[in-house]
Coordinates of C-alpha atoms and ligand atoms in Angstrom, one line a residue:
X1 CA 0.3 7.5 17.7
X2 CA 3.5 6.1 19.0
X3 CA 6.7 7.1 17.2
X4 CA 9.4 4.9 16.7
X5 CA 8.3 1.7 18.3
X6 CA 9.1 -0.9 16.8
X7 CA 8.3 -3.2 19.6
X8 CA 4.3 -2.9 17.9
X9 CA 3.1 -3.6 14.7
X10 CA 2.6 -1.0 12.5
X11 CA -0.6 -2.8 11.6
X12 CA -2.3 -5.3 13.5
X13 CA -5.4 -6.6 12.1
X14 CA -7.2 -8.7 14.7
X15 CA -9.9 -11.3 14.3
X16 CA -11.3 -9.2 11.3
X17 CA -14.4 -10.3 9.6
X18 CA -16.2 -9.2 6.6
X19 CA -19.2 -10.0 4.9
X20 CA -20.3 -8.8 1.7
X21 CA -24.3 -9.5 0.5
X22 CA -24.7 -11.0 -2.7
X23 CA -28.8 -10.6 -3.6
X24 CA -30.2 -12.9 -0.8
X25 CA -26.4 -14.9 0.1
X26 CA -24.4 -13.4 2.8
X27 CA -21.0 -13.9 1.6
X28 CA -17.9 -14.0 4.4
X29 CA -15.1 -13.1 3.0
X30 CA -12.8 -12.9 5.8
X31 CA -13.2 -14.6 8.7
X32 CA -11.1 -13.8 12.0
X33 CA -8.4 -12.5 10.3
X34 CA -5.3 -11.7 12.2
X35 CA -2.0 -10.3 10.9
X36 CA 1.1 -7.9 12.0
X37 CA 2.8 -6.0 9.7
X38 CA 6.1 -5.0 10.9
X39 CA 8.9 -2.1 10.4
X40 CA 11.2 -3.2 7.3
X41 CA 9.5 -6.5 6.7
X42 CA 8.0 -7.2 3.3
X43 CA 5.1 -9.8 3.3
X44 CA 3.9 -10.9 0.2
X45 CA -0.1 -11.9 0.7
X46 CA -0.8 -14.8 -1.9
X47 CA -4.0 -16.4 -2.8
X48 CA -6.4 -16.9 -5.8
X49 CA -8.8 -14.3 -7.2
X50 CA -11.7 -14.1 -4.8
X51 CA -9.9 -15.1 -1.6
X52 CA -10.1 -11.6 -0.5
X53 CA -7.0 -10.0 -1.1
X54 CA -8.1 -6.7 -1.3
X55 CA -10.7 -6.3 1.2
X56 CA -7.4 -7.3 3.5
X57 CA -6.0 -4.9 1.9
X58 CA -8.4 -2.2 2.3
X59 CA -9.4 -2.8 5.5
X60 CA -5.7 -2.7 6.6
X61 CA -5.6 0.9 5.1
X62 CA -8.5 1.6 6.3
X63 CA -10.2 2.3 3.7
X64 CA -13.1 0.6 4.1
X65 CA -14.0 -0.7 7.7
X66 CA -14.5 -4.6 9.2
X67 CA -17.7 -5.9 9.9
X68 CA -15.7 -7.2 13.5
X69 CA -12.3 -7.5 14.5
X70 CA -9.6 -4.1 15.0
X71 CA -7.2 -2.1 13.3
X72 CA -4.5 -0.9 15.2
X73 CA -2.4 1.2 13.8
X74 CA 1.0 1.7 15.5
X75 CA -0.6 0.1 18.9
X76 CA -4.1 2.7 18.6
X77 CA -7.0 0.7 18.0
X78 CA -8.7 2.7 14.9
X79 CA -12.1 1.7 15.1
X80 CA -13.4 4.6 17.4
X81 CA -11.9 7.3 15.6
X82 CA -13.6 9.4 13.5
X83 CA -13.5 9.7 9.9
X84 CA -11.7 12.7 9.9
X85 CA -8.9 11.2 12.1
X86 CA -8.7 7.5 10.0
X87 CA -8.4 9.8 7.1
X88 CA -5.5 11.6 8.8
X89 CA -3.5 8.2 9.8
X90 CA -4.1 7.0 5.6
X91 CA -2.4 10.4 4.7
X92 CA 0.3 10.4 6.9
X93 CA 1.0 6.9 8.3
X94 CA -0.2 4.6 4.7
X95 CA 1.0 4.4 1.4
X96 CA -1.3 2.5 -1.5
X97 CA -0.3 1.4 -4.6
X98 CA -2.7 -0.2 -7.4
X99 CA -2.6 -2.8 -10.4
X100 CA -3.2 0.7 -12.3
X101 CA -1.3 3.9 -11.7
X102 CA -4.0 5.8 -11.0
X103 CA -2.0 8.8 -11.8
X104 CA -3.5 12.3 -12.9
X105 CA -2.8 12.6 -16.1
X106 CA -3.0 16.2 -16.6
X107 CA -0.2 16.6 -14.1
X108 CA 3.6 16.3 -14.2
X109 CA 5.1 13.0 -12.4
X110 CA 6.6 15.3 -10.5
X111 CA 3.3 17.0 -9.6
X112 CA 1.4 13.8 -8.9
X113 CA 4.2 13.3 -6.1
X114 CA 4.1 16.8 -4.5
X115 CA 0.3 16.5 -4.3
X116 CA -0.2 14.1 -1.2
X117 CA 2.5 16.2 0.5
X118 CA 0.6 19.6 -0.6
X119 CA -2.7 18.1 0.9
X120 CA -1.2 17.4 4.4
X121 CA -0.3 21.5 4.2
X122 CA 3.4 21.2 3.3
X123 CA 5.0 24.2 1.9
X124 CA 5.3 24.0 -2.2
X125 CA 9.3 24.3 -2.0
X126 CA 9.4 21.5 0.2
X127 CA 7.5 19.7 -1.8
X128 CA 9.1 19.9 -5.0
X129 CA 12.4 19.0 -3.3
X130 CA 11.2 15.6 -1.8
X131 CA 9.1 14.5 -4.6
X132 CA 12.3 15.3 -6.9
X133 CA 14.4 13.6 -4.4
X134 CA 12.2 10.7 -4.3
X135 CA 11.7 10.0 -8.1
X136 CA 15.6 10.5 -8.5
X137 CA 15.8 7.2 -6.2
X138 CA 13.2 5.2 -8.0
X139 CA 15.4 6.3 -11.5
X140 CA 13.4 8.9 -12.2
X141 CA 15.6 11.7 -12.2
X142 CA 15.4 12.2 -16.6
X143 CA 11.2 11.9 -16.3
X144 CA 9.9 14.5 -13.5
X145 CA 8.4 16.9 -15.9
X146 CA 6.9 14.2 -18.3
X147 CA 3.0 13.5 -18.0
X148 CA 2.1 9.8 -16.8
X149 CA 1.3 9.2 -20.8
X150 CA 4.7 10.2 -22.2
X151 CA 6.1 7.5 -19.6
X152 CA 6.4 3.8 -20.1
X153 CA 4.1 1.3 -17.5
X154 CA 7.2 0.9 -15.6
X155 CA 7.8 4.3 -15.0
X156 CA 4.3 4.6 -14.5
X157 CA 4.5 2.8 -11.8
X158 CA 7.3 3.7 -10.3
X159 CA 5.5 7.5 -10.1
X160 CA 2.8 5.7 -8.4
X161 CA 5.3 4.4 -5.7
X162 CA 7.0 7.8 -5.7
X163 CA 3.1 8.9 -4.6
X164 CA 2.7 6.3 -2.1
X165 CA 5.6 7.2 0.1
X166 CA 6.1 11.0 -0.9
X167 CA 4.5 11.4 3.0
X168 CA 7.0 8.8 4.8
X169 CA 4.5 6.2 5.4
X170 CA 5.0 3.5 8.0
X171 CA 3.0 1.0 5.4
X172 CA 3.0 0.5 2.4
X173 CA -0.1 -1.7 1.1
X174 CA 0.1 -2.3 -2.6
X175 CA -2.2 -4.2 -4.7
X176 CA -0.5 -6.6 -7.5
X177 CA 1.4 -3.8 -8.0
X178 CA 3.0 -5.2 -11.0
X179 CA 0.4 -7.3 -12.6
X180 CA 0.0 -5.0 -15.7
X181 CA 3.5 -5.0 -16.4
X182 CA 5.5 -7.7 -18.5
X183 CA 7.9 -9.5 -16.6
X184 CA 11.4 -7.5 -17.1
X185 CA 9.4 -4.4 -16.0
X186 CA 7.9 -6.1 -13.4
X187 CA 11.1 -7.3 -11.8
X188 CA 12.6 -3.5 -12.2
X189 CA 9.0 -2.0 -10.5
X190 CA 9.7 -5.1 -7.9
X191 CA 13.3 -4.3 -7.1
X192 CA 12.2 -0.6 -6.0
X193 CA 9.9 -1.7 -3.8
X194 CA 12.5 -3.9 -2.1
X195 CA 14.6 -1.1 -2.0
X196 CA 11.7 1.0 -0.3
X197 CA 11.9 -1.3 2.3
X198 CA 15.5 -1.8 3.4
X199 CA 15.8 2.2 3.1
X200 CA 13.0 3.4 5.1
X201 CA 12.1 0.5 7.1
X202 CA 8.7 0.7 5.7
X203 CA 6.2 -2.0 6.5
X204 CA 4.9 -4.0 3.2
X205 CA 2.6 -6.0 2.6
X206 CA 2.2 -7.0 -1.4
X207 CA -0.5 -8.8 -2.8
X208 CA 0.7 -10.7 -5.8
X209 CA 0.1 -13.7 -8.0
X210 CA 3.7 -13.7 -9.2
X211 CA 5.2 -16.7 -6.6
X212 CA 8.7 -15.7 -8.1
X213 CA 8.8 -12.3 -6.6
X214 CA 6.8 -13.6 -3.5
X215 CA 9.6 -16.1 -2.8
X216 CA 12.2 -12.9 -2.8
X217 CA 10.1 -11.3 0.1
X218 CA 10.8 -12.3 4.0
X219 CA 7.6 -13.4 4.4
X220 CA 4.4 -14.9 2.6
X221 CA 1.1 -15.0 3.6
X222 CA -2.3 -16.6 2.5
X223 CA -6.3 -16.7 3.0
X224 CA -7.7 -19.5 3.3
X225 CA -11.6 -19.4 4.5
X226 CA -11.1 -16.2 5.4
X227 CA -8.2 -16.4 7.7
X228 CA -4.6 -15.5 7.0
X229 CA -2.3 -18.5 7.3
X230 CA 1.5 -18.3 7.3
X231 CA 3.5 -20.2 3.7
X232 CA 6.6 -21.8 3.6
Ligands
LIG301 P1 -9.2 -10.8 -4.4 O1 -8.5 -9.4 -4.2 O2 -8.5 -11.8 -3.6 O3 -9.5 -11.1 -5.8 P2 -11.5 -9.4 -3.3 O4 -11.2 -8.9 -1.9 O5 -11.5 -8.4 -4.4 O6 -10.7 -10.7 -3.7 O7 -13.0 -10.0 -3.3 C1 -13.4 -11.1 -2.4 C2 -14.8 -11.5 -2.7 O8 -15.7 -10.5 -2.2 C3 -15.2 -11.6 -4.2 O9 -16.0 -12.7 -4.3 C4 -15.9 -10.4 -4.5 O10 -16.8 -10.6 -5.5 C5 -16.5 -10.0 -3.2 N1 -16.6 -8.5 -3.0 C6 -15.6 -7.7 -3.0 N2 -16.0 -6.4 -2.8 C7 -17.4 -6.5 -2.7 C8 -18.4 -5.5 -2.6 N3 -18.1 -4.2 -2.4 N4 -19.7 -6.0 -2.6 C9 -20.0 -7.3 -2.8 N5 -19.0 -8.2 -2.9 C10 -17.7 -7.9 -2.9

């Protein structure tokens, strides 16, 4: 992949389709989808439950694969690769963040950070300095030894975005992020995000329901029958 271009996309989803059955109904969920997701932009992806939020989302991080249409992932179509080379780009090029934590809760925060970076065969030292380096940024400095249930849902969730970018991604897809949290938590889990961003020049893209933390991103998307239209 091409390093350092920011004359691409990092993600480019083109004419993407999607079909899901449902018993004896085909069900299209998306429908020549097309979006670019570029270098230090956040886009916020609104639309009601069902519109198919996170098959975009999915299919963006390829984790699950269109029925038609491309990936490309810094300018490399992904659709011939193999799984063993998409799996590569998710670890190294894609953060993912959930509603839930998804943390392991037998490990440390700190732990839970080192492990995506252990997994793509960095040394342990390394390791431990980042992910301490990274949780330090997100506020997390006091909380590295504590286990994800001796931490609030904020913190939580901050680990989780600690996780998500403890491998430098290019994107970072995240999946109402902060709809589990109450609002004042929210905004603090929102604010590092938006910090994220304007630090590493991460790509975003943020699927939310909250239209007052959409309206602070630089750009909002929809679905609407299955295609993504520009808001504002
Ligand atoms: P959103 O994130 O906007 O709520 P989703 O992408 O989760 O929407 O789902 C869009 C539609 O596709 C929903 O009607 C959902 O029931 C359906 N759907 C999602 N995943 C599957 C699946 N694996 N099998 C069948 N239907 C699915």
């Amino acid at each position: 992949m091409e390093q350092g271009t920011e004359d691409v996309p990092v993600i480019y989803l083109h004419e993407i389709k999607r079909q899901y059955m449902q018993g004896e109904t085909t069900l299209t969920i998306l429908n020549g989808a097309k979006l670019a997701l570029w270098a230090g932009q956040s886009v916020a992806l609104v639309a009601p439950s069902g519109a198919g939020k996170s098959t975009l989302l999915h299919i963006a991080g390829l984790l699950e694969s269109p029925d038609d249409g491309e990936v490309y992932v810094g300018g490399t179509a992904t659709s011939g690769l193999s799984d063993v080379e998409r799996t590569q780009i998710r670890r190294t090029d894609i953060g993912f963040v959930y509603q839930s934590h998804r943390l392991l809760p037998e490990f440390s925060a700190l732990e839970n950070v080192m492990l995506p970076q252990m997994i793509r065969g960095l040394r342990r030292s390394e390791t431990v300095k980042r992910a301490t380096e990274i949780l330090a940024y997100l506020g997390l400095g006091e909380r590295i030894k504590h286990r994800p249930a001796e931490l609030s849902g904020g913190e939580q969730q901050r680990v989780a975005i600690a996780r998500a970018v403890a491998n430098a991604p290019r994107a970072l897809l995240a999946d109402e992020p902060t709809g589990n949290l109450d609002p004042h938590t929210a905004d603090h889990v929102f604010g590092a995000l938006m910090q994220l961003v304007k630090a590493t020049r991460v790509a975003m893209l943020i699927a939310t329901h909250n239209m007052e933390l959409a309206g602070r991103m630089d750009r909002r998307v929809s679905l609407v029958d299955g295609e993504v239209v520009e808001l504002d």
